[in-house]
Amino acid sequence: MGDLKRTHYLNQLTKADEGREVILMGWVLRRRDHGGVIFIDLRDRYGLTQVVFNPETNPEVHAKAHGLRSEWVLAVRGTVAVRPEGMTNTKMSTGEIEVMVDELRILNQSRTPPFPLDEEVEVNENLRLKYRYMDLRRPEMTKNLVIRHKACQAMRSFLHAKDFLEIETPVLTRSTPEGARDYLVPSRVNPGRFYALPQSPQLFKQLLMIAGMDRYYQIVRCFRDEDLRADRQPEFTQIDMELSFVNEEDMYEIGEGMMKALFSETMGREIKTPFPRITYAEAINRYGTDRPDTRFGLELTDLTATVENCGFKVFRTVVKKGGMVKSINARGCATFSRKDLDVLTEYVADFGARGLAWVKVKEDGEWQSPITKFFTDEERKAMAAKLDANPGDLLFFVADRPQVVHAALAELRLELARRLDLTSKDDFDLVWVTDFPLLEYDHEQKRHTAVHHPFTAPREEDIDLLESDPGQALSRAYDLVLNGIEIGGGSIRIHQKPLQDKVFRALGIDDDEAGDKFSFLLEALESGAPPHGGMAFGLDRLMMLLSGRDSIRDVIAFPKTQKASCPMTEAPSKVSRRQLTELSLKPDWKEQG
RNA sequence: GGGGUCGUAGUUCAGUUGGUUAGAAUGCCGGCCUGUCACGCCGGAGGUCGCGAGUUCGAGUCUCGUCGGCCCCGCCA
């Protein structure tokens, strides 16, 4: 660079700068060499500017420019010129001007890029991750990281204005029961003992409330050693918060205010508050899931009572065994082919449905279906009325255990929406899901486990149920769902030890175990713990939705592959025998270095 | 742990019933070209068909295994 100092970014110059001497720095995106005049599109994080090398005005510089290649790093000194008549490029924000170069310094050369950076071809993701520093130069990827930054800034300033303190919590902490599999870190100075990386800073933020911090937040990395998905990474980022002296309404207000600020400042979109609320029970009933995509209808209709005595044996026996029959009216879909229906049947089978019954409502109102003969006219009428079935509609039915019916129809509903193109990535439907069950029964472990986490408060009126019928108790937990994706959740916490003891007992954690694993929390609850509650938002998922991407990998600078590896650094890697020995670890796997 | 799908030039892909020397576009290299903006024109190089076995006279193509990418189920309080 020598004595050159950059004067402008590559998105800044306009007609108003005509005649100005400028110094620009950036990467060669494209070179157009006409033998005579040479054009270079110079790129930086901010944009593109065309720089021009003219053999008549500066032969030496022009000769040097002849050798430039993609992704070389340049500094140029030159003069801003308005482009000749008719030569404006309306696709570029700097398309009205160009910079006539007087001095060129090659700051660095580059290997030929492993994949094109200037086109929108889908490149193998493994390759993109191996050369992530090249991938991130692509404007689309740069944009995602810029939006992410803006989002963090927006949320930070919102929370700061609401008196939150940003406080860091340990990354090396202790493993606690419940929840996901922990990432473990061996302790060198304590042989045989391990730290766990936090699945969330849950206990620490509660302890900060007990410490009187009143309002805490943190943009914090969390770790869960579970299998990956398009929206799940082993390390991910949460906007984590906790507040003292609050109830659910306070939490909704904070959550809504923060989302409002987020959408406004990152996308310039004004979203409506308050957000609609739906109870867990209603969400399951109407959508089959606790994270409903509310951008479209296709809701579930319960026909159990209507068909319990019908002539169709499959339906009748399912109902008799305590199961249910539910239906979706796919309006106007009677045109689906037999093949379509077979594919959809196979699709719901993935989610446990042993069959998918269907009825096409013909133009004359008649039912075309393999099962229509099993129903009386009255039954058909009753079903049609409940489903508001009209000519041209296609009705789907699933009969099974409630869990299976809901899982299958929830997925069918989403698949239909995809086929019918009912959703747009530009719509953002936010909804609170409330009144979750506190506990659910785990058949494998033969005990109840926490739906949210063990520190979630039950509804006051349900506390007695903890002993009589724990599965029926509802909690003071809430989730925020955006377009069918859970982007956040939280709860009002237990702040008194006797209630915490009760919940531990309902979870099958006896006093000894509770004392062993949570004594610090229990003692703290006895030390003047204020009522408190909180929530956390998944930053990666939020950014994925805001950036219109289908994978959180596209909004994370250096993500992991589905096998939890990093093609660039080749992590996880082998370690030396010496390192293991220092940690008092003896490998029992083969070929460990 | 399981299911699906993909793997061919640097990249994105094509490759017929198994049959001679595996193609295209783009990129790359060289030459020409003074107003392009995905510049244009001419020429050239570039392949362990992911890897390993098997079937066969013969395998990019068929079979089995294996490795890897992606999607999903389980899992993820």
XYZ file of C-alpha atoms (C1' of nucleotides) in Angstrom:
670
model
C 0.000 0.000 0.000
C 2.908 2.280 0.725
C 1.704 5.800 1.392
C -1.674 5.272 -0.261
C -4.727 5.737 1.942
C -8.137 4.616 0.779
C -10.461 7.573 0.215
C -13.730 5.828 -0.714
C -15.519 2.515 -0.544
C -16.579 0.987 -3.843
C -20.247 1.879 -3.530
C -19.766 5.553 -2.801
C -18.781 7.529 -5.868
C -21.413 9.340 -7.891
C -21.665 12.034 -10.558
C -21.184 14.599 -7.809
C -17.592 13.386 -7.405
C -16.643 14.155 -11.015
C -13.058 15.350 -11.271
C -12.136 14.265 -7.777
C -8.880 12.397 -7.262
C -9.600 9.204 -5.346
C -7.725 6.192 -4.005
C -9.621 2.906 -4.115
C -8.746 -0.549 -2.855
C -10.384 -3.865 -3.554
C -10.450 -7.157 -5.424
C -10.590 -7.735 -9.182
C -14.027 -9.169 -9.893
C -13.812 -9.084 -13.697
C -11.376 -7.807 -16.281
C -12.474 -6.710 -19.714
C -9.350 -6.211 -21.829
C -9.999 -4.654 -25.214
C -6.376 -4.653 -26.230
C -6.618 -0.927 -25.910
C -8.728 0.227 -23.025
C -9.004 -2.166 -20.053
C -11.943 -2.178 -17.643
C -11.772 -3.701 -14.193
C -14.749 -4.173 -11.886
C -13.220 -3.615 -8.484
C -15.101 -5.182 -5.548
C -15.118 -4.665 -1.814
C -17.653 -5.413 0.936
C -19.667 -2.394 -0.050
C -20.001 -2.701 -3.795
C -18.422 -2.394 -7.225
C -16.689 0.400 -9.066
C -15.438 0.286 -12.632
C -11.864 1.436 -13.022
C -10.405 2.215 -16.443
C -6.877 1.881 -17.831
C -6.269 3.898 -20.967
C -3.111 3.279 -23.050
C -3.102 6.831 -24.430
C -3.153 8.681 -21.141
C -0.918 6.307 -19.200
C 0.849 3.555 -21.223
C 2.902 2.159 -18.323
C -0.047 1.688 -16.013
C -2.058 0.221 -18.867
C 0.676 -2.339 -19.573
C 0.688 -3.361 -15.915
C -3.102 -3.728 -15.913
C -2.835 -6.217 -18.755
C -1.541 -8.830 -16.317
C -4.285 -8.451 -13.710
C -6.339 -11.551 -12.838
C -9.457 -12.432 -10.861
C -9.281 -11.761 -7.119
C -5.992 -9.922 -7.212
C -5.917 -7.153 -4.649
C -5.368 -3.641 -5.977
C -4.868 -0.088 -4.887
C -5.602 2.470 -7.603
C -5.223 6.217 -7.675
C -7.229 8.023 -10.292
C -9.815 10.585 -11.239
C -13.575 10.193 -11.136
C -15.114 10.663 -14.571
C -18.721 10.644 -15.632
C -19.155 7.833 -18.142
C -19.570 8.806 -21.803
C -23.072 9.307 -23.155
C -25.028 6.044 -23.258
C -22.418 4.083 -21.291
C -24.161 4.223 -17.936
C -24.664 0.835 -16.263
C -28.005 0.996 -14.511
C -27.346 -2.312 -12.713
C -24.575 -0.751 -10.629
C -25.082 1.895 -7.972
C -21.828 3.452 -9.218
C -22.842 2.904 -12.856
C -22.820 6.562 -13.783
C -19.125 7.011 -13.105
C -15.793 5.314 -13.545
C -12.309 5.986 -12.259
C -9.567 6.765 -14.786
C -6.471 5.227 -13.235
C -3.171 7.093 -12.960
C -1.437 4.734 -10.571
C -1.855 1.000 -9.986
C -0.388 -0.964 -7.127
C -0.801 -4.718 -7.003
C -1.173 -5.417 -3.281
C -1.467 -9.148 -3.766
C -1.980 -11.807 -6.382
C -4.448 -14.682 -6.089
C -4.683 -18.279 -7.110
C -7.384 -18.926 -9.670
C -10.617 -19.090 -7.634
C -11.803 -22.662 -6.989
C -15.307 -21.671 -8.067
C -16.808 -18.652 -9.805
C -17.554 -15.708 -7.513
C -19.395 -13.589 -10.039
C -22.204 -15.957 -10.995
C -25.141 -17.463 -9.227
C -24.317 -21.092 -9.993
C -24.966 -23.534 -7.191
C -21.545 -24.706 -6.081
C -21.028 -27.885 -4.091
C -21.316 -26.845 -0.472
C -18.327 -28.862 0.637
C -16.158 -26.844 -1.721
C -17.703 -23.590 -0.547
C -16.928 -24.504 3.040
C -13.380 -25.595 2.237
C -12.746 -22.170 0.696
C -15.173 -20.275 2.889
C -13.071 -17.097 2.718
C -13.720 -17.072 -1.028
C -17.377 -18.028 -0.654
C -17.962 -15.154 1.750
C -16.670 -12.699 -0.878
C -19.796 -13.405 -2.912
C -22.140 -10.450 -2.417
C -25.055 -12.688 -1.439
C -23.036 -14.188 1.418
C -21.548 -10.853 2.443
C -25.070 -9.494 2.577
C -26.177 -12.222 4.969
C -23.411 -11.362 7.410
C -24.181 -7.664 7.131
C -27.835 -8.314 7.964
C -26.749 -10.450 10.897
C -24.608 -7.629 12.214
C -27.428 -5.136 11.819
C -29.795 -7.480 13.631
C -27.428 -7.818 16.570
C -26.965 -4.068 16.700
C -30.723 -3.487 16.616
C -31.377 -5.944 19.400
C -28.471 -4.705 21.497
C -29.619 -1.117 21.325
C -33.226 -2.118 22.032
C -32.196 -4.086 25.107
C -29.774 -1.406 26.254
C -32.584 1.132 26.061
C -34.705 -1.184 28.219
C -32.035 -1.263 30.954
C -30.650 -4.723 30.188
C -27.060 -5.488 31.142
C -24.944 -7.588 28.801
C -23.172 -10.069 31.060
C -20.950 -12.958 30.027
C -21.362 -16.441 31.477
C -18.901 -19.354 31.498
C -18.310 -21.541 28.471
C -16.589 -24.152 30.612
C -19.293 -25.225 33.026
C -20.738 -28.367 34.538
C -22.798 -31.054 32.909
C -26.353 -31.179 34.185
C -28.954 -33.876 33.619
C -31.903 -33.409 31.240
C -31.776 -31.974 27.792
C -29.454 -32.622 24.904
C -26.155 -34.483 24.848
C -23.319 -32.352 26.220
C -20.043 -31.494 24.582
C -17.453 -32.447 27.167
C -14.023 -30.956 27.850
C -11.604 -32.932 29.997
C -9.952 -31.118 32.895
C -6.162 -31.517 32.909
C -5.757 -30.453 36.526
C -8.653 -32.612 37.708
C -8.116 -36.036 36.135
C -11.347 -37.868 35.426
C -13.421 -34.710 35.595
C -15.026 -32.861 32.739
C -16.469 -29.519 31.928
C -19.496 -29.345 29.683
C -20.056 -26.616 27.121
C -23.378 -24.901 27.887
C -26.534 -25.961 26.068
C -27.717 -22.538 27.174
C -26.727 -20.253 30.051
C -29.999 -21.133 31.774
C -28.842 -21.497 35.371
C -26.355 -18.659 35.193
C -28.945 -16.180 34.032
C -31.290 -17.226 36.806
C -28.443 -16.781 39.281
C -27.840 -13.307 37.835
C -31.440 -12.470 38.681
C -30.878 -13.763 42.197
C -27.751 -11.586 42.225
C -29.996 -8.583 41.660
C -28.940 -7.767 38.084
C -32.644 -7.255 37.310
C -32.302 -7.498 33.519
C -29.669 -9.529 31.700
C -29.014 -10.322 28.085
C -26.264 -11.967 26.097
C -25.665 -12.891 22.499
C -24.207 -16.233 23.364
C -22.926 -19.420 21.776
C -24.686 -22.606 22.847
C -23.631 -26.204 22.227
C -25.653 -29.383 21.760
C -24.080 -32.612 20.620
C -26.989 -33.844 18.539
C -27.392 -34.663 14.858
C -27.496 -31.754 12.435
C -30.220 -30.448 10.172
C -30.602 -27.540 7.776
C -31.704 -25.442 10.765
C -29.550 -27.083 13.443
C -25.821 -26.729 14.112
C -23.901 -28.179 17.051
C -22.883 -24.664 18.023
C -25.428 -21.944 17.539
C -26.143 -18.473 18.814
C -28.925 -17.297 21.071
C -30.091 -13.887 22.131
C -30.564 -14.865 25.720
C -32.373 -12.733 28.284
C -33.774 -12.870 31.785
C -35.818 -10.336 33.764
C -36.829 -9.986 37.382
C -40.295 -9.114 38.700
C -42.081 -10.006 35.479
C -44.996 -12.100 34.302
C -45.899 -13.476 30.867
C -47.350 -10.194 29.657
C -44.070 -8.401 30.370
C -42.221 -11.055 28.405
C -44.525 -10.769 25.384
C -44.074 -7.026 25.416
C -40.284 -7.285 25.452
C -40.256 -9.991 22.798
C -42.593 -8.054 20.547
C -40.683 -4.818 21.009
C -37.436 -6.509 20.145
C -38.852 -8.186 17.027
C -40.324 -4.879 15.952
C -36.946 -3.180 16.294
C -35.248 -6.080 14.532
C -37.498 -6.070 11.473
C -37.570 -2.312 11.281
C -33.829 -1.792 11.465
C -32.645 -4.729 9.395
C -35.316 -4.795 6.699
C -37.196 -1.541 7.041
C -40.362 -3.513 7.704
C -42.926 -2.452 10.244
C -44.516 -5.507 11.803
C -47.773 -5.477 13.712
C -47.857 -5.951 17.447
C -49.108 -7.518 19.596
C -48.594 -10.896 17.961
C -51.484 -13.351 17.870
C -51.438 -15.958 20.620
C -52.516 -19.546 20.411
C -52.483 -22.134 23.144
C -50.493 -25.290 22.705
C -53.701 -27.341 22.767
C -55.313 -25.219 20.076
C -52.176 -25.279 17.919
C -52.090 -29.068 18.054
C -55.794 -29.289 17.363
C -55.836 -26.893 14.400
C -52.377 -27.426 12.895
C -51.135 -30.716 14.345
C -47.985 -29.039 15.653
C -46.849 -26.654 18.357
C -45.117 -24.509 15.755
C -47.810 -23.704 13.216
C -47.080 -21.928 9.961
C -49.930 -19.425 10.046
C -49.299 -17.954 6.603
C -51.995 -20.185 5.103
C -55.100 -22.162 6.042
C -55.493 -25.892 5.345
C -56.356 -26.387 8.992
C -57.193 -29.758 10.516
C -60.781 -30.756 11.186
C -61.664 -33.332 13.829
C -64.106 -35.924 12.480
C -63.708 -38.472 15.271
C -67.229 -38.046 16.604
C -68.709 -38.006 13.105
C -67.200 -41.324 12.025
C -67.087 -43.296 15.263
C -69.937 -45.548 14.175
C -69.408 -45.421 10.428
C -69.166 -48.393 8.101
C -65.471 -47.900 7.416
C -63.769 -50.392 9.674
C -60.402 -48.620 9.736
C -61.923 -45.432 11.117
C -64.286 -47.229 13.471
C -61.660 -49.403 15.128
C -59.189 -46.561 15.495
C -61.801 -44.508 17.321
C -62.808 -47.480 19.439
C -59.169 -47.880 20.529
C -59.002 -44.262 21.649
C -57.521 -42.913 18.448
C -58.847 -40.107 16.303
C -59.746 -39.236 12.732
C -58.814 -35.854 11.346
C -59.038 -34.318 7.936
C -57.666 -31.545 5.764
C -59.689 -29.998 2.970
C -57.292 -29.213 0.141
C -59.497 -26.770 -1.686
C -59.542 -27.075 -5.453
C -57.148 -30.022 -5.468
C -59.513 -32.612 -6.935
C -57.315 -32.372 -10.021
C -54.519 -34.224 -8.214
C -53.605 -37.406 -10.066
C -53.553 -40.899 -8.654
C -49.758 -40.602 -8.771
C -49.875 -37.392 -6.698
C -52.011 -39.154 -4.127
C -49.654 -42.141 -4.001
C -46.687 -39.835 -3.479
C -48.489 -37.988 -0.691
C -49.454 -41.274 0.942
C -45.833 -42.323 0.894
C -44.892 -38.913 2.270
C -47.137 -39.144 5.330
C -45.917 -42.705 5.896
C -42.538 -41.183 6.795
C -44.296 -39.594 9.753
C -45.976 -42.752 10.925
C -49.320 -42.686 9.090
C -50.241 -46.168 7.943
C -52.578 -44.769 5.334
C -53.950 -41.618 3.803
C -57.606 -41.765 2.832
C -58.819 -39.258 0.265
C -62.030 -38.068 -1.326
C -62.363 -36.004 -4.475
C -65.530 -33.895 -4.522
C -66.777 -33.931 -8.120
C -68.556 -31.097 -9.908
C -71.969 -32.599 -9.106
C -71.042 -32.912 -5.430
C -70.574 -36.666 -5.633
C -67.640 -38.215 -3.803
C -65.030 -40.030 -5.819
C -63.024 -42.214 -3.495
C -62.209 -45.820 -2.653
C -63.863 -45.317 0.736
C -67.013 -43.425 -0.183
C -69.097 -46.626 -0.214
C -68.490 -47.153 3.507
C -70.379 -44.048 4.517
C -74.088 -43.325 4.678
C -75.484 -40.217 3.020
C -75.928 -38.648 6.447
C -72.318 -39.320 7.372
C -71.091 -37.874 4.094
C -73.242 -34.814 4.608
C -72.032 -34.351 8.157
C -68.395 -34.629 7.094
C -68.896 -32.310 4.125
C -70.499 -29.756 6.405
C -67.693 -29.898 8.957
C -65.068 -29.625 6.224
C -67.009 -27.081 4.168
C -66.404 -29.401 1.213
C -67.324 -28.035 -2.181
C -67.031 -29.330 -5.734
C -63.375 -29.462 -6.794
C -62.085 -30.035 -3.275
C -59.821 -32.866 -2.202
C -60.269 -34.225 1.321
C -57.525 -36.080 3.177
C -58.090 -38.267 6.224
C -55.718 -39.843 8.703
C -56.905 -42.204 11.436
C -54.496 -43.258 14.172
C -53.193 -42.360 17.614
C -53.490 -38.594 18.126
C -49.720 -38.194 17.984
C -49.516 -39.892 14.595
C -52.574 -38.138 13.165
C -51.191 -34.753 14.137
C -47.645 -35.435 12.961
C -48.821 -36.791 9.606
C -51.385 -34.100 8.887
C -49.071 -31.310 10.056
C -46.492 -32.481 7.520
C -49.123 -33.070 4.846
C -50.350 -29.538 5.415
C -46.860 -28.131 4.843
C -46.315 -30.309 1.792
C -49.625 -29.153 0.297
C -48.661 -25.544 0.932
C -45.380 -26.109 -0.899
C -47.128 -27.785 -3.834
C -49.768 -25.093 -4.036
C -47.191 -22.345 -3.517
C -49.202 -20.834 -0.670
C -46.285 -19.227 1.145
C -43.958 -16.392 0.358
C -40.586 -15.767 1.933
C -41.586 -12.119 2.104
C -44.421 -12.821 4.521
C -43.513 -12.933 8.187
C -46.173 -14.389 10.448
C -45.274 -14.319 14.118
C -47.336 -16.094 16.735
C -46.921 -16.847 20.440
C -47.680 -20.387 21.485
C -48.716 -20.509 25.142
C -49.867 -22.885 27.855
C -47.485 -25.707 27.080
C -47.705 -28.849 29.168
C -45.126 -28.787 31.946
C -44.142 -32.438 31.592
C -44.384 -35.237 29.101
C -44.092 -38.926 29.716
C -40.987 -40.617 28.348
C -41.831 -44.259 27.656
C -38.171 -45.253 27.334
C -37.092 -43.768 30.637
C -40.462 -44.589 32.202
C -40.711 -41.174 33.825
C -41.844 -37.639 33.127
C -39.414 -35.206 31.545
C -39.657 -31.433 31.278
C -41.175 -30.147 28.055
C -39.287 -26.857 28.409
C -36.751 -27.345 31.196
C -36.906 -28.349 34.884
C -36.875 -24.746 36.109
C -40.076 -23.717 34.351
C -42.895 -22.723 36.654
C -46.197 -24.583 36.485
C -49.358 -22.526 36.338
C -50.331 -21.712 39.886
C -53.692 -23.476 39.572
C -51.916 -26.637 38.327
C -49.422 -27.035 41.149
C -51.560 -29.647 42.902
C -51.614 -31.700 39.698
C -47.861 -32.292 40.099
C -48.678 -34.984 42.609
C -52.063 -36.203 41.392
C -51.702 -36.136 37.587
C -48.407 -34.511 36.582
C -48.973 -34.997 32.847
C -51.965 -32.661 32.973
C -50.168 -29.715 34.548
C -49.656 -26.753 32.242
C -46.606 -24.527 32.445
C -45.853 -20.842 32.241
C -43.763 -21.421 29.117
C -44.175 -19.748 25.735
C -42.619 -20.076 22.292
C -42.383 -17.556 19.495
C -42.994 -19.096 16.082
C -42.162 -17.406 12.764
C -43.512 -18.986 9.584
C -43.689 -22.389 11.206
C -40.206 -22.278 12.671
C -39.597 -21.993 16.395
C -37.391 -18.944 16.742
C -37.588 -18.452 20.465
C -39.063 -19.501 23.711
C -38.924 -19.071 27.418
C -40.821 -19.262 30.623
C -41.529 -17.783 33.973
C -39.204 -19.664 36.311
C -39.630 -21.286 39.653
C -38.217 -18.901 42.274
C -39.052 -20.745 45.498
C -37.316 -23.889 46.643
C -40.382 -25.855 47.790
C -41.928 -25.640 44.320
C -38.613 -26.530 42.669
C -38.427 -29.576 44.957
C -41.924 -30.574 43.885
C -41.073 -30.328 40.212
C -37.870 -32.309 40.684
C -39.896 -35.014 42.423
C -42.394 -35.067 39.545
C -39.419 -35.527 37.217
C -38.188 -38.464 39.252
C -35.158 -36.567 40.514
C -34.855 -37.406 44.189
C -33.557 -35.048 46.859
C -30.101 -36.633 46.840
C -29.664 -36.225 43.107
C -31.102 -32.711 43.165
C -28.736 -31.793 45.975
C -25.816 -33.342 44.136
C -26.413 -31.652 40.797
C -28.245 -28.437 41.629
C -27.302 -27.570 45.209
C -25.981 -24.191 44.069
C -29.346 -23.362 42.507
C -31.403 -24.657 45.417
C -29.336 -22.696 47.915
C -29.695 -19.615 45.747
C -33.472 -20.052 45.595
C -33.410 -19.945 49.397
C -31.348 -16.778 49.396
C -33.837 -14.177 48.303
C -34.564 -15.179 44.710
C -36.909 -12.687 43.059
C -39.725 -13.803 40.757
C -38.164 -13.919 37.308
C -38.570 -15.162 33.803
C -36.853 -15.006 30.478
C -36.499 -16.234 26.975
C -33.997 -16.875 24.247
C -34.142 -16.418 20.497
C -32.271 -18.498 17.972
C -30.238 -15.926 16.108
C -29.226 -18.267 13.291
C -32.792 -19.287 12.514
C -33.995 -15.715 12.696
C -31.280 -14.660 10.282
C -32.061 -17.543 7.959
C -35.663 -16.387 7.712
C -34.793 -12.706 7.410
C -32.225 -13.451 4.703
C -34.618 -15.736 2.846
C -32.264 -18.734 3.022
C -33.144 -22.402 3.515
C -30.200 -23.261 5.750
C -28.652 -21.602 8.771
C -25.252 -22.456 7.273
C -25.748 -19.533 4.899
C -25.954 -17.055 7.765
C -23.049 -18.467 9.783
C -19.559 -17.408 8.730
C -17.934 -20.770 9.399
C -20.547 -23.494 9.817
C -20.175 -27.265 10.174
C -21.225 -29.958 7.714
C -23.909 -32.492 8.552
C -21.201 -34.712 10.035
C -20.246 -31.823 12.336
C -16.938 -31.254 10.566
C -15.297 -28.187 9.081
C -13.884 -28.827 5.581
C -11.620 -25.768 5.876
C -9.807 -26.490 9.150
C -10.552 -30.219 9.006
C -11.881 -30.096 12.551
C -12.427 -32.318 14.423
C -8.864 -33.587 14.146
C -6.666 -36.183 15.737
C -4.606 -35.093 18.716
C -1.255 -36.312 19.911
C -0.810 -39.148 22.367
C 0.913 -36.623 24.601
C -2.128 -34.363 24.706
C -4.300 -37.301 25.687
C -1.883 -38.410 28.369
C -1.865 -34.931 29.871
C -5.635 -35.180 30.109
C -5.452 -38.639 31.672
C -7.358 -40.060 28.719
C -6.591 -43.518 27.370
C -7.909 -44.069 23.868
C -9.575 -47.328 22.999
C -10.039 -46.474 19.341
C -7.720 -47.561 16.545
C -5.096 -45.484 14.769
C -5.245 -42.504 17.055
C -2.088 -40.433 16.567
C -28.848 -45.994 14.495
C -32.074 -45.723 9.895
C -34.155 -43.946 4.933
C -33.487 -41.021 0.420
C -30.351 -38.566 -3.046
C -25.877 -36.961 -5.303
C -20.364 -37.754 -6.516
C -17.580 -37.401 -14.421
C -12.372 -31.396 -16.596
C -10.980 -25.809 -11.857
C -16.681 -25.088 -11.806
C -21.844 -26.401 -13.418
C -23.502 -30.467 -15.981
C -24.491 -34.256 -20.339
C -22.932 -39.167 -21.248
C -28.195 -43.970 -25.009
C -29.192 -51.414 -24.259
C -22.272 -52.238 -20.970
C -18.678 -51.307 -26.762
C -13.400 -47.438 -30.624
C -9.997 -41.795 -28.561
C -15.481 -39.589 -22.162
C -18.329 -34.419 -24.333
C -20.706 -29.174 -23.666
C -20.722 -24.528 -21.349
C -17.888 -21.675 -18.362
C -13.205 -20.933 -16.132
C -7.795 -21.305 -17.139
C -3.355 -20.357 -20.686
C -1.751 -17.838 -25.376
C -2.887 -14.422 -29.477
C -5.963 -10.365 -31.679
C -9.123 -6.311 -30.408
C -9.814 1.505 -27.784
C -15.983 1.920 -24.569
C -16.881 -2.816 -22.307
C -19.880 -4.128 -18.180
C -21.442 -12.204 -18.168
C -17.132 -7.641 -23.835
C -16.028 -10.095 -28.603
C -13.027 -13.247 -32.076
C -9.121 -17.209 -32.924
C -6.185 -21.098 -30.859
C -4.587 -24.371 -26.776
C -4.117 -27.127 -22.368
C -7.031 -29.575 -18.887
C -10.077 -36.341 -16.680
C -7.362 -41.859 -11.119
C -15.414 -40.839 -14.090
C -14.902 -40.211 -5.186
C -12.257 -44.868 -3.464
C -12.023 -50.475 -3.338
C -13.620 -55.102 -4.814
C -16.758 -58.059 -8.086
C -19.570 -59.623 -12.732
C -17.955 -59.391 -17.967
C -14.064 -60.438 -23.770
C -15.047 -55.271 -22.304
C -17.577 -51.019 -16.750
C -18.359 -43.734 -16.252
C -22.679 -47.173 -17.137
C -24.334 -53.388 -13.684
C -23.529 -55.583 -8.320
C -21.448 -55.226 -3.380
C -18.687 -52.469 0.021
C -16.627 -47.904 1.566
C -15.791 -42.462 1.964
C -17.899 -37.710 1.423
C -21.894 -33.695 0.398
C -27.074 -32.598 0.933
C -32.354 -33.719 2.681
C -35.222 -36.400 6.198
C -36.652 -40.001 10.524
C -34.853 -41.045 15.342
C -32.360 -37.451 18.483
C -32.471 -31.979 19.586
C -35.466 -30.000 27.854
